[in-house]
PDB file of C-alpha atoms in Angstrom:
ATOM      1  CA  ALA A   1       0.021   0.120   0.005  1.00  0.00           C
ATOM      2  CA  GLY A   2       2.876   2.575   0.759  1.00  0.00           C
ATOM      3  CA  PHE A   3       4.145   1.987  -2.847  1.00  0.00           C
ATOM      4  CA  LEU A   4       0.828   3.069  -4.285  1.00  0.00           C
ATOM      5  CA  PHE A   5       0.530   6.120  -2.225  1.00  0.00           C
ATOM      6  CA  ALA A   6       3.786   7.052  -3.533  1.00  0.00           C
ATOM      7  CA  HIS A   7       2.649   7.673  -7.275  1.00  0.00           C
ATOM      8  CA  PRO A   8       0.885  10.864  -7.902  1.00  0.00           C
ATOM      9  CA  ALA A   9      -1.978   9.374  -9.982  1.00  0.00           C
ATOM     10  CA  TRP A  10      -2.768   6.704  -7.533  1.00  0.00           C
ATOM     11  CA  ARG A  11      -2.773   9.233  -4.224  1.00  0.00           C
ATOM     12  CA  PRO A  12      -5.716   9.138  -2.293  1.00  0.00           C
ATOM     13  CA  ASP A  13      -6.904  12.588  -0.864  1.00  0.00           C
ATOM     14  CA  LEU A  14      -8.558  10.557   2.237  1.00  0.00           C
ATOM     15  CA  VAL A  15      -8.253   7.038   3.579  1.00  0.00           C
ATOM     16  CA  LEU A  16     -11.254   5.775   5.330  1.00  0.00           C
ATOM     17  CA  ASN A  17     -10.766   2.495   7.089  1.00  0.00           C
ATOM     18  CA  VAL A  18     -13.796   0.989   7.769  1.00  0.00           C
ATOM     19  CA  GLY A  19     -14.046  -2.395   9.794  1.00  0.00           C
ATOM     20  CA  THR A  20     -14.561  -4.315  12.450  1.00  0.00           C
ATOM     21  CA  ALA A  21     -13.342  -4.011  16.469  1.00  0.00           C
ATOM     22  CA  GLY A  22     -13.475  -5.355  19.671  1.00  0.00           C
ATOM     23  CA  ALA A  23     -14.876  -3.575  22.852  1.00  0.00           C
ATOM     24  CA  LEU A  24     -12.734  -3.105  25.729  1.00  0.00           C
ATOM     25  CA  GLY A  25     -15.025  -1.872  27.958  1.00  0.00           C
ATOM     26  CA  ASP A  26     -19.029  -1.079  28.225  1.00  0.00           C
ATOM     27  CA  GLY A  27     -18.913   2.808  26.537  1.00  0.00           C
ATOM     28  CA  ALA A  28     -18.967   1.664  22.926  1.00  0.00           C
ATOM     29  CA  ARG A  29     -21.590   1.562  20.846  1.00  0.00           C
ATOM     30  CA  ALA A  30     -22.544  -0.492  17.709  1.00  0.00           C
ATOM     31  CA  ILE A  31     -20.674   2.186  14.994  1.00  0.00           C
ATOM     32  CA  CYS A  32     -17.606   3.991  16.181  1.00  0.00           C
ATOM     33  CA  GLU A  33     -15.483   6.655  14.858  1.00  0.00           C
ATOM     34  CA  VAL A  34     -12.093   6.432  15.941  1.00  0.00           C
ATOM     35  CA  ALA A  35     -10.117   9.853  17.223  1.00  0.00           C
ATOM     36  CA  VAL A  36      -6.755   8.183  18.130  1.00  0.00           C
ATOM     37  CA  VAL A  37      -4.612   4.566  17.022  1.00  0.00           C
ATOM     38  CA  GLU A  38      -2.322   3.420  19.184  1.00  0.00           C
ATOM     39  CA  GLN A  39      -0.089   0.559  18.309  1.00  0.00           C
ATOM     40  CA  HIS A  40       0.301  -2.330  21.185  1.00  0.00           C
ATOM     41  CA  ASP A  41       1.735  -5.244  20.586  1.00  0.00           C
ATOM     42  CA  PHE A  42       4.543  -4.898  17.720  1.00  0.00           C
ATOM     43  CA  ASP A  43       8.275  -4.860  19.003  1.00  0.00           C
ATOM     44  CA  VAL A  44       9.938  -2.562  16.931  1.00  0.00           C
ATOM     45  CA  ALA A  45      12.950  -2.285  19.099  1.00  0.00           C
ATOM     46  CA  THR A  46      13.655  -6.227  19.094  1.00  0.00           C
ATOM     47  CA  LEU A  47      13.070  -6.318  15.299  1.00  0.00           C
ATOM     48  CA  ARG A  48      15.624  -3.421  14.312  1.00  0.00           C
ATOM     49  CA  GLU A  49      17.944  -5.184  16.862  1.00  0.00           C
ATOM     50  CA  LEU A  50      17.574  -8.476  14.919  1.00  0.00           C
ATOM     51  CA  THR A  51      17.278  -7.447  11.578  1.00  0.00           C
ATOM     52  CA  ASP A  52      19.223  -4.473  11.286  1.00  0.00           C
ATOM     53  CA  GLU A  53      16.080  -2.889   9.460  1.00  0.00           C
ATOM     54  CA  ALA A  54      14.862   0.300  10.175  1.00  0.00           C
ATOM     55  CA  PHE A  55      11.220   0.310  11.127  1.00  0.00           C
ATOM     56  CA  TRP A  56       8.588   2.866  11.550  1.00  0.00           C
ATOM     57  CA  HIS A  57      10.424   5.399  14.052  1.00  0.00           C
ATOM     58  CA  GLY A  58       7.044   7.566  14.507  1.00  0.00           C
ATOM     59  CA  PRO A  59       4.950   7.574  17.559  1.00  0.00           C
ATOM     60  CA  ARG A  60       2.987   4.723  18.955  1.00  0.00           C
ATOM     61  CA  ARG A  61      -0.077   7.032  19.539  1.00  0.00           C
ATOM     62  CA  LEU A  62      -1.364   8.542  16.228  1.00  0.00           C
ATOM     63  CA  VAL A  63      -4.315  11.418  15.910  1.00  0.00           C
ATOM     64  CA  LEU A  64      -6.950  10.832  13.200  1.00  0.00           C
ATOM     65  CA  LEU A  65      -9.064  13.119  11.322  1.00  0.00           C
ATOM     66  CA  GLY A  66     -12.180  14.427  12.730  1.00  0.00           C
ATOM     67  CA  SER A  67     -10.308  14.513  16.136  1.00  0.00           C
ATOM     68  CA  ASP A  68     -10.821  18.692  16.359  1.00  0.00           C
ATOM     69  CA  ASP A  69      -7.172  20.115  17.311  1.00  0.00           C
ATOM     70  CA  GLY A  70      -5.142  17.058  17.354  1.00  0.00           C
ATOM     71  CA  THR A  71      -5.743  16.641  21.496  1.00  0.00           C
ATOM     72  CA  VAL A  72      -8.181  14.079  22.647  1.00  0.00           C
ATOM     73  CA  PRO A  73      -8.728  13.564  25.906  1.00  0.00           C
ATOM     74  CA  THR A  74      -8.604   9.981  27.510  1.00  0.00           C
ATOM     75  CA  ALA A  75     -11.677  10.100  29.085  1.00  0.00           C
ATOM     76  CA  GLY A  76     -14.773  12.191  30.106  1.00  0.00           C
ATOM     77  CA  PRO A  77     -17.640  13.586  27.867  1.00  0.00           C
ATOM     78  CA  GLU A  78     -15.635  15.917  26.121  1.00  0.00           C
ATOM     79  CA  ARG A  79     -13.945  13.216  24.194  1.00  0.00           C
ATOM     80  CA  ARG A  80     -14.723  13.274  20.535  1.00  0.00           C
ATOM     81  CA  GLY A  81     -14.168   9.708  18.962  1.00  0.00           C
ATOM     82  CA  HIS A  82     -12.839   6.531  20.415  1.00  0.00           C
ATOM     83  CA  VAL A  83      -9.096   5.375  21.431  1.00  0.00           C
ATOM     84  CA  LEU A  84      -8.358   2.089  19.280  1.00  0.00           C
ATOM     85  CA  VAL A  85      -5.358  -0.138  19.913  1.00  0.00           C
ATOM     86  CA  SER A  86      -4.122  -2.031  17.329  1.00  0.00           C
ATOM     87  CA  GLY A  87      -1.909  -4.966  17.017  1.00  0.00           C
ATOM     88  CA  ASP A  88      -0.967  -8.395  15.495  1.00  0.00           C
ATOM     89  CA  ARG A  89      -3.127 -10.813  17.048  1.00  0.00           C
ATOM     90  CA  VAL A  90      -7.184 -11.262  18.075  1.00  0.00           C
ATOM     91  CA  VAL A  91      -7.416 -10.158  21.760  1.00  0.00           C
ATOM     92  CA  ALA A  92      -9.499 -13.204  23.418  1.00  0.00           C
ATOM     93  CA  ASP A  93      -7.947 -13.119  26.787  1.00  0.00           C
ATOM     94  CA  PRO A  94     -10.276 -10.894  29.519  1.00  0.00           C
ATOM     95  CA  ARG A  95      -7.035  -9.788  31.438  1.00  0.00           C
ATOM     96  CA  GLU A  96      -5.434  -8.369  28.282  1.00  0.00           C
ATOM     97  CA  ARG A  97      -8.725  -6.735  27.238  1.00  0.00           C
ATOM     98  CA  ASP A  98      -8.926  -4.931  30.638  1.00  0.00           C
ATOM     99  CA  ARG A  99      -5.244  -4.055  30.334  1.00  0.00           C
ATOM    100  CA  LEU A 100      -5.795  -2.452  27.233  1.00  0.00           C
ATOM    101  CA  GLY A 101      -9.186  -1.217  28.283  1.00  0.00           C
ATOM    102  CA  ALA A 102      -7.429   1.070  30.834  1.00  0.00           C
ATOM    103  CA  ALA A 103      -6.091   3.310  27.977  1.00  0.00           C
ATOM    104  CA  ALA A 104      -8.382   2.515  25.515  1.00  0.00           C
ATOM    105  CA  ASP A 105     -12.131   1.791  23.949  1.00  0.00           C
ATOM    106  CA  LEU A 106     -11.712  -0.635  21.010  1.00  0.00           C
ATOM    107  CA  VAL A 107      -9.179  -3.247  19.653  1.00  0.00           C
ATOM    108  CA  ASP A 108      -8.257  -4.124  15.922  1.00  0.00           C
ATOM    109  CA  MET A 109      -5.566  -5.657  13.795  1.00  0.00           C
ATOM    110  CA  GLU A 110      -5.152  -2.939  10.980  1.00  0.00           C
ATOM    111  CA  ALA A 111      -5.817   0.722  11.685  1.00  0.00           C
ATOM    112  CA  TYR A 112      -2.585   1.243  12.984  1.00  0.00           C
ATOM    113  CA  GLY A 113      -0.523  -0.003  10.321  1.00  0.00           C
ATOM    114  CA  LEU A 114      -2.774   2.004   7.802  1.00  0.00           C
ATOM    115  CA  ALA A 115      -2.362   5.010  10.219  1.00  0.00           C
ATOM    116  CA  VAL A 116       1.302   4.952   9.595  1.00  0.00           C
ATOM    117  CA  LEU A 117       1.428   4.526   5.925  1.00  0.00           C
ATOM    118  CA  CYS A 118      -0.595   7.292   5.717  1.00  0.00           C
ATOM    119  CA  ALA A 119       1.107   9.253   8.310  1.00  0.00           C
ATOM    120  CA  ARG A 120       4.869   8.723   5.993  1.00  0.00           C
ATOM    121  CA  ALA A 121       2.511   9.529   2.911  1.00  0.00           C
ATOM    122  CA  GLY A 122       1.054  12.771   4.492  1.00  0.00           C
ATOM    123  CA  ILE A 123      -2.612  11.435   4.163  1.00  0.00           C
ATOM    124  CA  PRO A 124      -5.448  12.207   6.260  1.00  0.00           C
ATOM    125  CA  MET A 125      -6.845   8.955   7.487  1.00  0.00           C
ATOM    126  CA  ALA A 126     -10.266   8.435   9.242  1.00  0.00           C
ATOM    127  CA  ALA A 127     -11.542   5.221  10.740  1.00  0.00           C
ATOM    128  CA  THR A 128     -15.017   3.785  11.533  1.00  0.00           C
ATOM    129  CA  LYS A 129     -15.596   0.469  13.441  1.00  0.00           C
ATOM    130  CA  TYR A 130     -18.498  -1.453  14.101  1.00  0.00           C
ATOM    131  CA  VAL A 131     -18.329  -3.335  17.528  1.00  0.00           C
ATOM    132  CA  THR A 132     -18.541  -6.917  16.958  1.00  0.00           C
ATOM    133  CA  ASP A 133     -17.575  -8.559  20.309  1.00  0.00           C
ATOM    134  CA  SER A 134     -16.089  -8.017  23.825  1.00  0.00           C
ATOM    135  CA  ALA A 135     -12.504  -9.016  23.214  1.00  0.00           C
ATOM    136  CA  ASP A 136     -12.587 -11.963  25.668  1.00  0.00           C
ATOM    137  CA  GLU A 137     -12.787 -16.143  25.189  1.00  0.00           C
ATOM    138  CA  SER A 138     -16.267 -15.325  23.418  1.00  0.00           C
ATOM    139  CA  VAL A 139     -14.781 -13.457  20.273  1.00  0.00           C
ATOM    140  CA  VAL A 140     -14.826 -16.224  17.765  1.00  0.00           C
ATOM    141  CA  ALA A 141     -18.228 -17.427  18.085  1.00  0.00           C
ATOM    142  CA  THR A 142     -19.427 -13.467  18.714  1.00  0.00           C
ATOM    143  CA  TRP A 143     -17.754 -12.475  15.793  1.00  0.00           C
ATOM    144  CA  LYS A 144     -19.077 -15.048  13.476  1.00  0.00           C
ATOM    145  CA  SER A 145     -22.423 -14.286  14.505  1.00  0.00           C
ATOM    146  CA  VAL A 146     -22.440 -10.533  14.085  1.00  0.00           C
ATOM    147  CA  VAL A 147     -20.124 -10.206  11.116  1.00  0.00           C
ATOM    148  CA  ALA A 148     -22.607 -10.145   8.442  1.00  0.00           C
ATOM    149  CA  ARG A 149     -24.596  -7.588  10.318  1.00  0.00           C
ATOM    150  CA  ALA A 150     -21.678  -5.136  10.763  1.00  0.00           C
ATOM    151  CA  SER A 151     -21.019  -5.595   7.111  1.00  0.00           C
ATOM    152  CA  ALA A 152     -24.429  -3.778   6.338  1.00  0.00           C
ATOM    153  CA  SER A 153     -24.524  -1.656   8.842  1.00  0.00           C
ATOM    154  CA  LEU A 154     -20.990  -0.406   7.807  1.00  0.00           C
ATOM    155  CA  LEU A 155     -22.281  -0.099   4.124  1.00  0.00           C
ATOM    156  CA  GLY A 156     -25.365   1.824   5.517  1.00  0.00           C
ATOM    157  CA  TRP A 157     -23.076   4.220   7.621  1.00  0.00           C
ATOM    158  CA  ILE A 158     -21.220   4.751   4.121  1.00  0.00           C
ATOM    159  CA  GLY A 159     -24.219   5.358   2.318  1.00  0.00           C
ATOM    160  CA  GLU A 160     -25.600   7.928   4.751  1.00  0.00           C
ATOM    161  CA  HIS A 161     -22.087  10.090   4.190  1.00  0.00           C
ATOM    162  CA  ALA A 162     -21.541   9.207   0.673  1.00  0.00           C
ATOM    163  CA  ASP A 163     -22.341  12.744  -0.508  1.00  0.00           C
ATOM    164  CA  ALA A 164     -19.842  14.144   2.116  1.00  0.00           C
ATOM    165  CA  ILE A 165     -17.112  11.514   0.891  1.00  0.00           C
ATOM    166  CA  ARG A 166     -17.960  12.477  -2.769  1.00  0.00           C
ATOM    167  CA  SER A 167     -17.388  15.939  -2.168  1.00  0.00           C
ATOM    168  CA  ARG A 168     -14.215  15.869  -0.132  1.00  0.00           C
ATOM    169  CA  ASP A 169     -16.071  17.583   2.865  1.00  0.00           C
ATOM    170  CA  TRP A 170     -13.879  15.058   5.288  1.00  0.00           C
ATOM    171  CA  ALA A 171     -15.149  16.903   8.366  1.00  0.00           C
ATOM    172  CA  GLU A 172     -18.366  16.153   7.687  1.00  0.00           C
ATOM    173  CA  ALA A 173     -17.505  12.619   6.444  1.00  0.00           C
ATOM    174  CA  VAL A 174     -16.373  11.719   9.402  1.00  0.00           C
ATOM    175  CA  ALA A 175     -18.572  13.546  11.883  1.00  0.00           C
TER     176      ALA A 175
END
């Protein structure tokens, strides 16, 4: 994907990440707009040491489009959007869910990687997630039972916001 962003003809004005996420607490609704994405389980330092390769040196926490002035309170009614942690594995352990839930609302497996590519390319990114599960031992059965409904709901969300997306009114599209 990073290669595609490098070619001017293929460079998007916005990347919209739409998908599913697990809830890390009780505050998440079915469809959630994400304000901040944070990487939670990728060991960059060890990989760099093992491979002598330079990986992403940017922040572990990236603020996405639609989160006002770039400062996102971690709690309270004034917060706009959700904090999402992103990693390389499915969270299916209640203890891990509780640990991650101390600083975030949602968990997924792709938003941070995409946000890094967008940050490197200078392309704004927004993310909308459908909460499919509680990031615990029931994740597989729960996700399978709601993924079709999640897909339909997210397609509906895109349809509701299509005019704003087409007109490049990104602030309205992700509000």
